[in-house]
mmCIF file of C-alpha atoms in Angstrom:
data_model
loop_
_atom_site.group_PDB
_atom_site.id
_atom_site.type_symbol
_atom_site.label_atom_id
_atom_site.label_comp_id
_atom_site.label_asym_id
_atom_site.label_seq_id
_atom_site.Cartn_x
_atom_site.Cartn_y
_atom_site.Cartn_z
ATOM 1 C CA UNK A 24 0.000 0.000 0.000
ATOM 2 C CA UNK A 25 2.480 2.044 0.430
ATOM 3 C CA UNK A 26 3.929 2.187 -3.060
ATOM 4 C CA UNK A 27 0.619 3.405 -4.263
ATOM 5 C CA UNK A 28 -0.414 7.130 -5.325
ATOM 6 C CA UNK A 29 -1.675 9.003 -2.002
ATOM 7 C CA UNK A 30 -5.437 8.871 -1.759
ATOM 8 C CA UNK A 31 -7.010 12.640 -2.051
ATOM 9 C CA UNK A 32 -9.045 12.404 1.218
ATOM 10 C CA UNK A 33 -11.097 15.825 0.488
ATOM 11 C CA UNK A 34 -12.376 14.302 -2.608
ATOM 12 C CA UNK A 35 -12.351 10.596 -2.122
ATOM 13 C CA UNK A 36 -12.775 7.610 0.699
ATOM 14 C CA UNK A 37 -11.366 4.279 1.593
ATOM 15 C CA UNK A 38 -13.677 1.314 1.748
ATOM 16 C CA UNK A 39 -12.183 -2.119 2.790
ATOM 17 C CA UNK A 40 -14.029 -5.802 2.962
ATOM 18 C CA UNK A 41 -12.348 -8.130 4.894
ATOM 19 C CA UNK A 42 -13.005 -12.259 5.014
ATOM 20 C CA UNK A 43 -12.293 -13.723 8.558
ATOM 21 C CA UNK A 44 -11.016 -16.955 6.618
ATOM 22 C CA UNK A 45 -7.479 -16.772 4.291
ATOM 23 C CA UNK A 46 -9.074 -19.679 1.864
ATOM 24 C CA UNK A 47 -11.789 -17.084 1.681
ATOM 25 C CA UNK A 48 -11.512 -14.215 -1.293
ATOM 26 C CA UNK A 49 -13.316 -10.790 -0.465
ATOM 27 C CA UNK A 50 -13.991 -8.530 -3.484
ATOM 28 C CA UNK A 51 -16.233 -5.811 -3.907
ATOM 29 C CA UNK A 52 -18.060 -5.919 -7.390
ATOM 30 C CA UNK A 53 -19.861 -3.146 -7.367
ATOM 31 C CA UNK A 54 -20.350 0.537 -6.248
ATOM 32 C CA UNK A 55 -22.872 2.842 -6.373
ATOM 33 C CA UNK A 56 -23.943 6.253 -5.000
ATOM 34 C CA UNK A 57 -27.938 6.505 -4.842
ATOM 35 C CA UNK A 58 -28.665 9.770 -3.442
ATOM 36 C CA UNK A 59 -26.095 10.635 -0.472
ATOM 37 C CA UNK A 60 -25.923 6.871 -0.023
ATOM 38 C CA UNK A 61 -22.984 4.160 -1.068
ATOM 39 C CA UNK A 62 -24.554 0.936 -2.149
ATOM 40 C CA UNK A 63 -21.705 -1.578 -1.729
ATOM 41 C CA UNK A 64 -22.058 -5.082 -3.071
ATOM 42 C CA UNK A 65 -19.376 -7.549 -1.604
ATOM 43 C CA UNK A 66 -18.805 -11.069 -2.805
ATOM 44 C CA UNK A 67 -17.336 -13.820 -0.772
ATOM 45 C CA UNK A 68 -15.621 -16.737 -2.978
ATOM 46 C CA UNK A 69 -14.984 -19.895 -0.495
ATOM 47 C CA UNK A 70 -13.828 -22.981 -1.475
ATOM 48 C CA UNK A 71 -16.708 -25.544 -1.184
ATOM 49 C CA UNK A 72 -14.984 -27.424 1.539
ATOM 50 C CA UNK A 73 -13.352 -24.635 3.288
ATOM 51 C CA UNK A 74 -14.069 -26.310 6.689
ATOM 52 C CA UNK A 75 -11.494 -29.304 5.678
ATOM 53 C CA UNK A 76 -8.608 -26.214 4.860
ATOM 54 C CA UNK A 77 -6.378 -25.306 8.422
ATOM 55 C CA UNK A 78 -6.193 -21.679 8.853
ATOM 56 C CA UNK A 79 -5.331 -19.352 11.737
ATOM 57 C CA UNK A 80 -8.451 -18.063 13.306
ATOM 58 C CA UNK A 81 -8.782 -13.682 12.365
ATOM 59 C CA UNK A 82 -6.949 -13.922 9.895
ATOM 60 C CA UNK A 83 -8.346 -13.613 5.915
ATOM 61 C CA UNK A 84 -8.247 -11.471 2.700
ATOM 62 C CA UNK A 85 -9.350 -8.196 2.481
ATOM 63 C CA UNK A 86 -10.230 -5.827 -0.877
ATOM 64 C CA UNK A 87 -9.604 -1.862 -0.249
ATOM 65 C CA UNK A 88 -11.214 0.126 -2.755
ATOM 66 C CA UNK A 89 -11.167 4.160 -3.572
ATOM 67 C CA UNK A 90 -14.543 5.506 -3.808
ATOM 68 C CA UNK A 91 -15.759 8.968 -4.147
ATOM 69 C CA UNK A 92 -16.704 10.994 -0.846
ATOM 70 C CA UNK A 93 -20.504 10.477 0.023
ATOM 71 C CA UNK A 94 -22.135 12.260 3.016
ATOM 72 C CA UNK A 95 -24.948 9.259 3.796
ATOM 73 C CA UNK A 96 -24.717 6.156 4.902
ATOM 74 C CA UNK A 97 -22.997 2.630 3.716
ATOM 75 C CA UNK A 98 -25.490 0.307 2.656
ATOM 76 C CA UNK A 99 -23.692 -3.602 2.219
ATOM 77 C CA UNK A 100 -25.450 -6.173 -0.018
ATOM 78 C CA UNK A 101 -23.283 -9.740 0.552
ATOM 79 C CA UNK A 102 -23.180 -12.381 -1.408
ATOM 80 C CA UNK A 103 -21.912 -15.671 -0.808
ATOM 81 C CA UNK A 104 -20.185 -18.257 -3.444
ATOM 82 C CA UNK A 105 -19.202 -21.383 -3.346
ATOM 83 C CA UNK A 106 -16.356 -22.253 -5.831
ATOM 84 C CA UNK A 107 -16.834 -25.297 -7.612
ATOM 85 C CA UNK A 108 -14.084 -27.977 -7.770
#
């Protein structure tokens, strides 16, 4: 992150999703500002047996995305797949 160009924070925010499972891939797929609102829709890809994987307990993938400033609220829409073998 911090080889990246500097985020603008009077113009723009940071919005992170974060999986509590590293087999387990958090991505937002879509944005949108309805109003002064930020519709977020996240998408969680597990593997379908994710409960047979070992992994350390808090820690996961996360997806940090630059949005544009909004002065509402943060509305979250998740969605859960299971990745076929």
């Amino acid at each position: 992150l911090l080889l990246l160009p500097e985020v603008d924070f009077t113009q723009s925010c940071l919005v992170a999703v974060w999986s509590d499972n590293v087999h387990v891939d958090a991505r937002v797929v879509q944005a949108e500002i309805e109003g002064q609102n930020l519709w977020l829709e996240v998408r969680f890809l597990r593997p379908r047996n994710v409960e047979g994987y070992a992994a350390p307990r808090g820690f996961g993938q996360y997806h940090l995305v630059e949005l544009p400033r909004f002065e509402g609220s943060l509305q979250v829409k998740e969605r859960e797949v299971v990745d076929e073998p």
